PDB file of C-alpha atoms in Angstrom:
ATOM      1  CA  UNK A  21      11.909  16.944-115.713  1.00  0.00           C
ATOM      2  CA  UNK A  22      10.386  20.110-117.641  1.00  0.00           C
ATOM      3  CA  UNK A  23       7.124  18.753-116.943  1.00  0.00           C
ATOM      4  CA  UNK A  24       7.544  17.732-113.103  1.00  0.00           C
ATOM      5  CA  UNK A  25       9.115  21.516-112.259  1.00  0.00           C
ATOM      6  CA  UNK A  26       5.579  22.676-114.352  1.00  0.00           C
ATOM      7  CA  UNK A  27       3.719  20.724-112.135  1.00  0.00           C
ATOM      8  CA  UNK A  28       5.370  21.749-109.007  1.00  0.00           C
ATOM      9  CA  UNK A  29       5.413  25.445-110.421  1.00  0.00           C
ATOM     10  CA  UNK A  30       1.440  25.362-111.034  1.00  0.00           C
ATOM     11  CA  UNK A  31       0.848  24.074-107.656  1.00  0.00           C
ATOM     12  CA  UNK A  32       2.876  26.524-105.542  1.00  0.00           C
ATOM     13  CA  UNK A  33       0.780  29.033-107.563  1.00  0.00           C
ATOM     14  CA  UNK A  34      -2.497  27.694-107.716  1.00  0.00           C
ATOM     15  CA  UNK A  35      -1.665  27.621-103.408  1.00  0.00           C
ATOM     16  CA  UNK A  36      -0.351  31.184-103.242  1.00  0.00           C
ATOM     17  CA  UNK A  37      -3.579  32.558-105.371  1.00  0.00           C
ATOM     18  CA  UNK A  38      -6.254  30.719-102.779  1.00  0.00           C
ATOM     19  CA  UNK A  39      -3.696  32.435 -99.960  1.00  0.00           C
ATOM     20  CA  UNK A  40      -4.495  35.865-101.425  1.00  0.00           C
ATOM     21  CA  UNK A  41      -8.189  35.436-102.063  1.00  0.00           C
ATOM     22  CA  UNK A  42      -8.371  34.031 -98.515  1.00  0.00           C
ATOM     23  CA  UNK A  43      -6.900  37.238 -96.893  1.00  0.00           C
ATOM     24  CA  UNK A  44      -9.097  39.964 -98.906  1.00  0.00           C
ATOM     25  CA  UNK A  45     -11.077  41.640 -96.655  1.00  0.00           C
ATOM     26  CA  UNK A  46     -13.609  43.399 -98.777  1.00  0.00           C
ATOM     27  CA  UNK A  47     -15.238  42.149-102.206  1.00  0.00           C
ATOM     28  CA  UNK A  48     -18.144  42.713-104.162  1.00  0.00           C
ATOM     29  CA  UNK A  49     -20.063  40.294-106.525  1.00  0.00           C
ATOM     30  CA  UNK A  50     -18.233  42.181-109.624  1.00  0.00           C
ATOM     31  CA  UNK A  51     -14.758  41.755-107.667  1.00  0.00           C
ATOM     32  CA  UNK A  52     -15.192  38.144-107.864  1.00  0.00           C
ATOM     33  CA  UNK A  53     -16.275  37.981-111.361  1.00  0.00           C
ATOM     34  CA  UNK A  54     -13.128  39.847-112.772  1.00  0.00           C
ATOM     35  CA  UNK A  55     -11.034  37.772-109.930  1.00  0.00           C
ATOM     36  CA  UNK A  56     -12.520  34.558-112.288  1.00  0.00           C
ATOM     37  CA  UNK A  57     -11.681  36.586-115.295  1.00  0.00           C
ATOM     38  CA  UNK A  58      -8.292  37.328-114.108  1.00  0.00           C
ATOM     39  CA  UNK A  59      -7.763  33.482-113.621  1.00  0.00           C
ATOM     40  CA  UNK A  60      -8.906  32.515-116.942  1.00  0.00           C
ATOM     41  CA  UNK A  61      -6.874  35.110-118.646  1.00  0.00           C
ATOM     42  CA  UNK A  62      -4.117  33.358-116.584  1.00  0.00           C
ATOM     43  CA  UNK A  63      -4.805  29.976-117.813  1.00  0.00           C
ATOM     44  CA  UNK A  64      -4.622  31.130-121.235  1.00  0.00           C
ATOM     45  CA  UNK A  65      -1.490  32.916-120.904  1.00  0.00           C
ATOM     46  CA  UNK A  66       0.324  30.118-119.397  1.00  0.00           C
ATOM     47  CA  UNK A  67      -1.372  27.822-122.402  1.00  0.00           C
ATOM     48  CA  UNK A  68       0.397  29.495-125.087  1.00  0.00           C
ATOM     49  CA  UNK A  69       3.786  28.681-123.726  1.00  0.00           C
ATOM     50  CA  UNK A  70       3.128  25.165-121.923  1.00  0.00           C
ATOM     51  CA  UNK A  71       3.049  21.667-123.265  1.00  0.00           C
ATOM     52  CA  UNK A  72       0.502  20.419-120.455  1.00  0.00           C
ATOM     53  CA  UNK A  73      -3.162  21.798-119.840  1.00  0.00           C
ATOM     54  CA  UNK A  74      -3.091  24.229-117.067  1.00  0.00           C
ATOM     55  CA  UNK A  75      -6.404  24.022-116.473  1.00  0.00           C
ATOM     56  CA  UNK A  76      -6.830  21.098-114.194  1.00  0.00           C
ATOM     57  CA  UNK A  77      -4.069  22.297-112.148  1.00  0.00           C
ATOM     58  CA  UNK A  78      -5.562  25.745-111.116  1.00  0.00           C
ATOM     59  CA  UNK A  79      -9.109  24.538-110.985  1.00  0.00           C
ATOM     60  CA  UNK A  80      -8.436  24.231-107.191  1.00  0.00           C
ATOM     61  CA  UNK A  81      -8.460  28.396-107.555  1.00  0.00           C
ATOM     62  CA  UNK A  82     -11.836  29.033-109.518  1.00  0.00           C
ATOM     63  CA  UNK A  83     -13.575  26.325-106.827  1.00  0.00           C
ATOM     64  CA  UNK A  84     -12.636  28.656-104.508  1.00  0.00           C
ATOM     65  CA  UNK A  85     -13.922  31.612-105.952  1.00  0.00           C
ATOM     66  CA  UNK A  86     -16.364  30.619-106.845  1.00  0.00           C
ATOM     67  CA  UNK A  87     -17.355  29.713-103.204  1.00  0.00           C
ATOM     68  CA  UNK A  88     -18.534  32.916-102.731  1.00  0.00           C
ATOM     69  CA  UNK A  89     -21.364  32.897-104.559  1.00  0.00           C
ATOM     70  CA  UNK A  90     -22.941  29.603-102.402  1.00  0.00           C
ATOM     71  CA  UNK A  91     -26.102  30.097-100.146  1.00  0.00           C
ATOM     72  CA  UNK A  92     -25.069  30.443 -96.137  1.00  0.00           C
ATOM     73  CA  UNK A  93     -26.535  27.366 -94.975  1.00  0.00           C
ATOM     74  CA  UNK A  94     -23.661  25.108 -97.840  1.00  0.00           C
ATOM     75  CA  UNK A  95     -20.542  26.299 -96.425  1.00  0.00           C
ATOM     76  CA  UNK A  96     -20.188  23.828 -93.672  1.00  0.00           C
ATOM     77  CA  UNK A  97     -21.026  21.335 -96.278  1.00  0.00           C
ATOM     78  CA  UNK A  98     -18.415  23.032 -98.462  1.00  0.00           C
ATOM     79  CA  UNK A  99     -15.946  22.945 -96.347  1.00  0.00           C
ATOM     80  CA  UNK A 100     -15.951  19.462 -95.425  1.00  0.00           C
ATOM     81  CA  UNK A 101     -16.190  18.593 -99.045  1.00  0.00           C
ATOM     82  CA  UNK A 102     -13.148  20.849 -99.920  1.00  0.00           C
ATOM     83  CA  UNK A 103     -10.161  19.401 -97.349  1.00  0.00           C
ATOM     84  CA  UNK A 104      -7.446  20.938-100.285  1.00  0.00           C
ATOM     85  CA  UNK A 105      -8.331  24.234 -98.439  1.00  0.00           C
ATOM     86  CA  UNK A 106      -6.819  25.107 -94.582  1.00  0.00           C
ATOM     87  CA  UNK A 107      -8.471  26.117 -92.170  1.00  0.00           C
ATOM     88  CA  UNK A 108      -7.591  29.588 -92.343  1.00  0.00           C
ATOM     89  CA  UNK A 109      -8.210  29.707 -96.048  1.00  0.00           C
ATOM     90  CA  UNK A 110     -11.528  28.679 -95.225  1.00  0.00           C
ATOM     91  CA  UNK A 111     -12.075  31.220 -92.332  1.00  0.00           C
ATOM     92  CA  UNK A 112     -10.818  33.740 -94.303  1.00  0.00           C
ATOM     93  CA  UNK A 113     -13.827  32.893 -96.943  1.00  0.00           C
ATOM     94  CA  UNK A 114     -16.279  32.624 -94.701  1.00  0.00           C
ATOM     95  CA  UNK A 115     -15.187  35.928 -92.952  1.00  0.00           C
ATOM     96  CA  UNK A 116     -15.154  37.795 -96.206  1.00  0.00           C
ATOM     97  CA  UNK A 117     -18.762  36.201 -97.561  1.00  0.00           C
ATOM     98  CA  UNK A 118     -20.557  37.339 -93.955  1.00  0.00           C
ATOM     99  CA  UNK A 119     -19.239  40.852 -94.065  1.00  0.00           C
ATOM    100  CA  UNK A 120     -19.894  41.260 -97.652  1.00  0.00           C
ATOM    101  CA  UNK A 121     -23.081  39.632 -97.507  1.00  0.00           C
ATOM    102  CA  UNK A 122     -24.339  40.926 -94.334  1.00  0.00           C
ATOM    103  CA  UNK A 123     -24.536  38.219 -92.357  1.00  0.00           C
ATOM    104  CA  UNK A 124     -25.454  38.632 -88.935  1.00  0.00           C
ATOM    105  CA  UNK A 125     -22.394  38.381 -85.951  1.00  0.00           C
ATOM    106  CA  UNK A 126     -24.324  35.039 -84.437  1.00  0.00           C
ATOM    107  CA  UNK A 127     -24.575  33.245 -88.014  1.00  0.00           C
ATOM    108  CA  UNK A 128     -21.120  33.956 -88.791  1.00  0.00           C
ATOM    109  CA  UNK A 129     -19.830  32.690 -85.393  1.00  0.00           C
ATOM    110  CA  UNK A 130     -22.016  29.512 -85.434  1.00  0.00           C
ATOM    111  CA  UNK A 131     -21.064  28.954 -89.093  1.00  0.00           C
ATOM    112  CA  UNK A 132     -17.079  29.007 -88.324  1.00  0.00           C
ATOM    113  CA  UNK A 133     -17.540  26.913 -84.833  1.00  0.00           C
ATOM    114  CA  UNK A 134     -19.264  24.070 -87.028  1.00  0.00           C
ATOM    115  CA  UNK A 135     -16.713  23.681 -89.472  1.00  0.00           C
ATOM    116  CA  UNK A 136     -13.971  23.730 -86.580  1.00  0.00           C
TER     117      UNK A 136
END
């Protein structure tokens, strides 16, 4: 039973993480490296006082950070590849990467009406 509420416990987590990285507005290259850090130093917390490996549980997070670093012509791809995410979790990424990145308003647009 321990176990199951761990499991249950890592998930609503691992979901509520990807809903705050989804709504960030403004980020920088280094603001996603010490988000990764963050998540790591997480995962090694939580390993020091759990019987399971965390790990596999909150990958789901560091996928999505780590999204932000792909080139602009693999996030349709990415986003059909990744269904775990919703649709506004993905919009919100996509958002964040083409005013971060400089994207142009037509890119961004066609970018969000193809993975709709």
């Amino acid at each position: 039973v321990q176990d199951l509420l761990l499991d249950y416990g890592l998930e609503i987590v691992a979901e509520t993480l990807i809903e705050g990285l989804s709504r960030v507005k403004r980020c920088t290259d280094e603001g996603r490296a010490l988000m990764s850090l963050d998540l790591q130093v997480l995962i090694n917390g939580l390993q020091h006082f759990v019987s399971i490996n965390v790990k596999p549980k909150l990958q789901i997070v560091e996928t999505f950070i780590k999204a932000y670093y792909l080139p602009e012509t693999e996030y349709v791809h990415w986003a059909r590849a990744h269904p775990e995410y919703s649709k506004n979790q993905i919009v919100g990424l996509i958002n964040l990467v083409a005013s971060m990145k400089g994207w142009k308003r037509k890119t961004r647009l066609e970018v969000l009406e193809k993975i709709e």
